[in-house]
Amino acid sequence: MIDYTQPWDATESLRRSGRRQGFLRRLLSNPGGIVGLVLVALVMLVAVLAPLLSPHDPAQQDIASRLQPPFWAKDGSLDHPFGTDSVGRDILSRVIHGSRISIFVGLVATTASALLGVSLGLIAGYLGGTSDSVISRLGDVQQAIPFLVLAIAVAALLGPGLQNLILVLVITTWVTFFRVVRGEVLLVREEQYVLSARAIGASTLRIVLRYILPNVAASIIVIGTLLVANMIIFEASLSFLGLGVPSSIPTWGRIVADGREYIDDEWWITLFPGLAILITVMGINLLGDWLREDLDPRWRRR
């Protein structure tokens, strides 16, 4: 609603309109960004509407229909368009419901990892000294251990479960945000506007939140977008190894693991969840690349 008691700032209105038009123009000029946005939107839509889109209960077993091929193959049926697995569960329904776990884990784990890594990066970068040394050495230790080894060790210690899976992913990825944010804060804290704010007595919290965080936000957004794709792959890898969520919950990694013994003849069990992972990760990476080009001035000048 327009507030007619306030004067209309035509310049500000034109500036906002120009930013929106520039955003759309840059998006439309990047085919990869459009493809990524469409793919991500479709996967998100499938995840939200999974109960309505899946033709069967993903956990329902039908031994009489076990190892049924896709509908276009011999002995295939439209009742199971993507075929069935070794106990007669519908592959299409399991792939559709598996998207919910992958998207949920990717978004929640990335958000939690960003909160932890960005907070520690701001503290270490701005305060320096002992805080920087301690947190940086902790990050060095975490990076010295290969991801999969650390993830397997933590998952084996905590046991399978959705919460434990997210915790494992956060523990193994927070340093990605920390390193980037710390490096940028070390540069931003020496800028004139930060020194001026410090000179007039602004509190540390205000300086960090008001002047430093907005200037490193673009990098955080880009890293977060790309890390969602990595989280989905990490979740699929751990589920494939049996260290993810319980086996009763359909996930793409678990479906691939269920079909590895039948891959020579019943290839469809592993093909469709593998394609789902490929399409989702490709879409997120294309969207992340476009965001990097749009938000980072260094890329715009190329």
Coordinates of C-alpha atoms in Angstrom, one line a residue:
M1 CA 0.0 0.0 0.0
I2 CA 1.3 3.5 -0.9
D3 CA 1.8 5.9 2.0
Y4 CA 0.5 9.2 0.5
T5 CA 1.7 11.1 3.6
Q6 CA 5.3 10.6 2.5
P7 CA 6.9 12.4 -0.5
W8 CA 7.4 10.2 -3.5
D9 CA 11.1 9.7 -4.3
A10 CA 11.1 9.3 -8.1
T11 CA 14.9 8.8 -8.2
E12 CA 14.7 5.9 -5.8
S13 CA 11.8 4.3 -7.7
L14 CA 13.7 4.5 -10.9
R15 CA 16.8 3.1 -9.3
R16 CA 14.9 0.1 -8.0
S17 CA 13.2 -0.5 -11.4
G18 CA 16.6 -0.3 -13.1
R19 CA 18.0 -2.9 -10.7
R20 CA 15.1 -5.3 -11.4
Q21 CA 15.5 -4.8 -15.1
G22 CA 19.2 -5.3 -14.9
F23 CA 18.7 -8.5 -12.9
L24 CA 16.3 -10.0 -15.4
R25 CA 18.5 -8.9 -18.3
R26 CA 21.5 -10.6 -16.9
L27 CA 19.5 -13.8 -16.1
L28 CA 18.0 -13.9 -19.7
S29 CA 21.5 -13.4 -21.2
N30 CA 22.8 -16.5 -19.4
P31 CA 21.2 -19.7 -20.8
G32 CA 22.9 -21.8 -18.1
G33 CA 21.3 -19.7 -15.4
I34 CA 17.9 -20.2 -16.9
V35 CA 18.4 -23.9 -17.3
G36 CA 19.6 -24.2 -13.7
L37 CA 16.7 -22.1 -12.3
V38 CA 14.2 -24.3 -14.2
L39 CA 15.8 -27.6 -13.1
V40 CA 16.0 -26.5 -9.4
A41 CA 12.4 -25.2 -9.5
L42 CA 11.1 -28.5 -11.0
V43 CA 13.0 -30.6 -8.4
M44 CA 11.6 -28.4 -5.6
L45 CA 8.1 -28.7 -7.0
V46 CA 8.4 -32.5 -7.2
A47 CA 9.7 -32.6 -3.6
V48 CA 6.8 -30.4 -2.3
L49 CA 4.1 -32.3 -4.3
A50 CA 5.6 -35.8 -3.7
P51 CA 2.5 -37.3 -2.1
L52 CA 0.3 -36.1 -5.0
L53 CA 2.7 -37.1 -7.8
S54 CA 3.8 -40.5 -6.7
P55 CA 1.6 -43.3 -8.1
H56 CA 2.2 -45.7 -5.3
D57 CA 3.3 -45.9 -1.7
P58 CA 7.2 -45.9 -1.9
A59 CA 7.4 -48.5 0.8
Q60 CA 4.7 -50.8 -0.5
Q61 CA 6.1 -54.2 -1.6
D62 CA 4.6 -56.4 -4.3
I63 CA 6.6 -59.6 -4.7
A64 CA 4.4 -60.6 -7.7
S65 CA 5.7 -57.5 -9.6
R66 CA 9.3 -57.6 -8.5
L67 CA 12.1 -56.6 -11.0
Q68 CA 9.5 -55.3 -13.5
P69 CA 11.2 -53.3 -16.2
P70 CA 10.2 -49.7 -17.3
F71 CA 7.0 -49.4 -19.3
W72 CA 8.7 -49.1 -22.7
A73 CA 10.6 -52.4 -22.3
K74 CA 9.3 -55.9 -22.8
D75 CA 7.0 -57.0 -20.0
G76 CA 6.9 -53.4 -18.8
S77 CA 3.7 -51.7 -17.5
L78 CA 2.4 -48.2 -17.2
D79 CA 1.4 -49.1 -13.6
H80 CA 5.1 -48.9 -12.8
P81 CA 6.5 -46.5 -15.4
F82 CA 10.1 -46.7 -14.1
G83 CA 9.9 -50.4 -13.1
T84 CA 10.2 -52.0 -9.7
D85 CA 13.0 -53.2 -7.4
S86 CA 13.8 -56.5 -6.0
V87 CA 10.8 -56.6 -3.6
G88 CA 8.3 -55.0 -6.0
R89 CA 8.5 -51.4 -4.8
D90 CA 7.7 -48.7 -7.4
I91 CA 10.9 -47.0 -8.5
L92 CA 9.2 -43.8 -9.7
S93 CA 7.5 -43.3 -6.3
R94 CA 10.7 -43.9 -4.5
V95 CA 12.6 -41.5 -6.6
I96 CA 9.9 -38.8 -6.2
H97 CA 9.9 -39.3 -2.4
G98 CA 13.7 -39.5 -2.3
S99 CA 13.8 -35.9 -3.6
R100 CA 12.3 -34.7 -0.3
I101 CA 15.1 -36.1 1.8
S102 CA 17.8 -34.9 -0.5
I103 CA 16.5 -31.4 -0.8
F104 CA 15.7 -31.2 3.0
V105 CA 19.2 -32.4 4.0
G106 CA 20.9 -30.2 1.4
L107 CA 19.1 -27.0 2.5
V108 CA 19.2 -27.6 6.3
A109 CA 22.8 -28.9 6.4
T110 CA 24.0 -26.0 4.3
T111 CA 22.2 -23.4 6.4
A112 CA 23.6 -24.9 9.6
S113 CA 27.1 -25.1 8.1
A114 CA 26.8 -21.5 7.0
L115 CA 25.7 -20.3 10.4
L116 CA 28.6 -22.0 12.1
G117 CA 31.3 -21.3 9.5
V118 CA 30.3 -17.6 8.9
S119 CA 30.1 -16.9 12.6
L120 CA 33.6 -18.4 13.3
G121 CA 34.9 -16.6 10.2
L122 CA 33.7 -13.2 11.3
I123 CA 35.1 -13.8 14.8
A124 CA 38.5 -15.0 13.6
G125 CA 38.8 -12.4 10.8
Y126 CA 37.8 -9.3 12.8
L127 CA 39.2 -10.1 16.2
G128 CA 42.3 -11.9 15.1
G129 CA 44.9 -12.8 17.7
T130 CA 44.2 -15.9 19.9
S131 CA 40.7 -16.4 18.5
D132 CA 42.0 -16.5 15.0
S133 CA 44.8 -18.9 15.8
V134 CA 42.6 -21.4 17.7
I135 CA 39.8 -21.4 15.2
S136 CA 42.2 -21.6 12.2
R137 CA 44.1 -24.6 13.8
L138 CA 40.8 -26.3 14.4
G139 CA 39.9 -25.8 10.7
D140 CA 43.3 -27.1 9.7
V141 CA 42.7 -30.3 11.7
Q142 CA 39.3 -30.8 10.1
Q143 CA 40.7 -30.3 6.6
A144 CA 43.6 -32.7 7.2
I145 CA 41.1 -35.6 7.5
P146 CA 39.5 -36.7 4.2
F147 CA 35.8 -35.9 4.2
L148 CA 34.6 -39.5 3.6
V149 CA 36.8 -40.9 6.4
L150 CA 35.7 -38.3 8.9
A151 CA 32.0 -38.6 7.8
I152 CA 32.1 -42.4 8.1
A153 CA 33.8 -42.2 11.6
V154 CA 31.2 -39.7 12.9
A155 CA 28.3 -41.5 11.3
A156 CA 29.4 -44.9 12.7
L157 CA 29.8 -43.3 16.2
L158 CA 26.5 -41.6 16.2
G159 CA 24.5 -44.2 14.3
P160 CA 22.0 -43.7 11.4
G161 CA 19.4 -41.0 11.6
L162 CA 18.4 -37.8 9.9
Q163 CA 19.6 -35.6 12.7
N164 CA 22.9 -37.4 12.9
L165 CA 23.3 -37.2 9.1
I166 CA 22.9 -33.4 9.1
L167 CA 25.3 -33.1 12.1
V168 CA 27.9 -35.2 10.2
L169 CA 27.6 -32.9 7.1
V170 CA 27.8 -29.7 9.2
I171 CA 30.9 -31.0 11.0
T172 CA 32.7 -31.8 7.7
T173 CA 31.8 -28.7 5.7
W174 CA 31.7 -25.6 8.0
V175 CA 35.3 -24.9 7.3
T176 CA 34.4 -24.0 3.7
F177 CA 32.5 -21.0 4.8
F178 CA 35.0 -20.2 7.5
R179 CA 38.0 -19.9 5.2
V180 CA 36.3 -17.7 2.6
V181 CA 34.6 -15.4 5.2
R182 CA 37.8 -15.0 7.3
G183 CA 39.9 -14.1 4.2
E184 CA 37.4 -11.4 3.1
V185 CA 36.9 -10.0 6.6
L186 CA 40.7 -9.5 6.9
L187 CA 40.5 -7.2 3.9
V188 CA 37.2 -5.5 4.7
R189 CA 38.1 -4.6 8.3
E190 CA 40.8 -2.3 7.0
E191 CA 38.4 -0.3 4.8
Q192 CA 37.9 3.4 5.6
Y193 CA 34.2 3.0 6.5
V194 CA 35.1 0.3 9.1
L195 CA 37.9 2.4 10.5
S196 CA 35.6 5.4 10.7
A197 CA 32.9 3.4 12.5
R198 CA 35.5 2.1 15.0
A199 CA 36.8 5.7 15.5
I200 CA 33.3 7.1 16.5
G201 CA 32.9 4.3 19.1
A202 CA 30.6 1.8 17.3
S203 CA 30.5 -1.5 19.1
T204 CA 32.2 -4.6 17.7
L205 CA 28.8 -6.3 17.1
R206 CA 27.4 -3.3 15.2
I207 CA 30.5 -3.0 13.0
V208 CA 30.5 -6.7 12.2
L209 CA 26.7 -6.9 11.4
R210 CA 26.3 -3.5 9.9
Y211 CA 29.4 -2.9 7.9
I212 CA 31.3 -6.2 7.4
L213 CA 28.7 -8.9 7.0
P214 CA 26.8 -7.2 4.1
N215 CA 30.1 -6.9 2.2
V216 CA 30.9 -10.6 2.4
A217 CA 27.2 -11.7 1.8
A218 CA 27.7 -12.2 -1.9
S219 CA 30.4 -14.8 -1.3
I220 CA 28.3 -16.5 1.3
I221 CA 25.3 -16.8 -1.0
V222 CA 27.4 -18.3 -3.9
I223 CA 29.2 -20.8 -1.6
G224 CA 25.9 -21.8 0.0
T225 CA 24.3 -22.4 -3.4
L226 CA 27.1 -24.6 -4.6
L227 CA 27.4 -26.4 -1.3
V228 CA 23.8 -27.5 -1.4
A229 CA 24.8 -29.6 -4.5
N230 CA 27.7 -31.1 -2.6
M231 CA 25.5 -31.9 0.4
I232 CA 23.1 -33.8 -1.8
I233 CA 26.0 -35.9 -3.2
F234 CA 27.4 -36.4 0.4
E235 CA 24.0 -37.5 1.6
A236 CA 23.7 -39.9 -1.3
S237 CA 27.2 -41.3 -0.7
L238 CA 26.5 -41.9 3.0
S239 CA 23.1 -43.4 2.3
F240 CA 24.7 -45.7 -0.3
L241 CA 27.1 -46.9 2.4
G242 CA 24.3 -47.5 4.8
L243 CA 25.3 -44.6 7.1
G244 CA 22.6 -42.1 6.2
V245 CA 18.9 -42.1 7.2
P246 CA 17.2 -45.4 8.2
S247 CA 16.7 -47.9 5.4
S248 CA 12.9 -47.6 5.7
I249 CA 13.1 -44.0 4.3
P250 CA 13.6 -43.8 0.5
T251 CA 16.6 -41.7 -0.5
W252 CA 18.4 -41.6 -3.9
G253 CA 21.6 -43.0 -2.5
R254 CA 19.8 -45.9 -0.8
I255 CA 17.9 -46.7 -4.0
V256 CA 21.2 -46.9 -5.9
A257 CA 22.6 -49.2 -3.2
D258 CA 19.5 -51.4 -3.4
G259 CA 20.1 -51.9 -7.1
R260 CA 23.9 -52.5 -7.3
E261 CA 23.5 -56.3 -7.1
Y262 CA 21.1 -56.3 -10.1
I263 CA 22.8 -53.6 -12.2
D264 CA 23.8 -56.1 -15.0
D265 CA 20.2 -57.0 -15.9
E266 CA 17.9 -54.8 -13.9
W267 CA 19.7 -51.5 -14.7
W268 CA 16.6 -49.3 -14.1
I269 CA 16.9 -49.6 -10.3
T270 CA 20.1 -47.6 -10.2
L271 CA 19.6 -45.5 -13.4
F272 CA 16.7 -43.3 -12.4
P273 CA 17.9 -42.3 -8.9
G274 CA 21.3 -41.6 -10.5
L275 CA 19.7 -39.4 -13.1
A276 CA 17.8 -37.6 -10.3
I277 CA 21.0 -36.8 -8.5
L278 CA 22.7 -35.7 -11.8
I279 CA 19.9 -33.4 -12.8
T280 CA 19.5 -31.8 -9.4
V281 CA 23.3 -31.3 -8.9
M282 CA 23.7 -29.9 -12.4
G283 CA 20.8 -27.5 -12.0
I284 CA 22.2 -26.2 -8.6
N285 CA 25.7 -25.8 -10.1
L286 CA 24.4 -23.9 -13.1
L287 CA 22.4 -21.6 -10.8
G288 CA 25.4 -21.2 -8.5
D289 CA 27.7 -20.3 -11.4
W290 CA 25.2 -17.7 -12.6
L291 CA 24.9 -16.2 -9.1
R292 CA 28.7 -16.0 -8.9
E293 CA 28.9 -14.1 -12.2
D294 CA 26.0 -11.8 -11.2
L295 CA 27.1 -11.0 -7.6
D296 CA 30.9 -10.9 -8.0
P297 CA 32.0 -7.7 -9.7
R298 CA 35.3 -9.4 -10.7
W299 CA 33.3 -11.8 -12.9
R300 CA 31.1 -9.1 -14.4
R301 CA 34.2 -7.3 -15.8
R302 CA 35.3 -10.3 -17.7

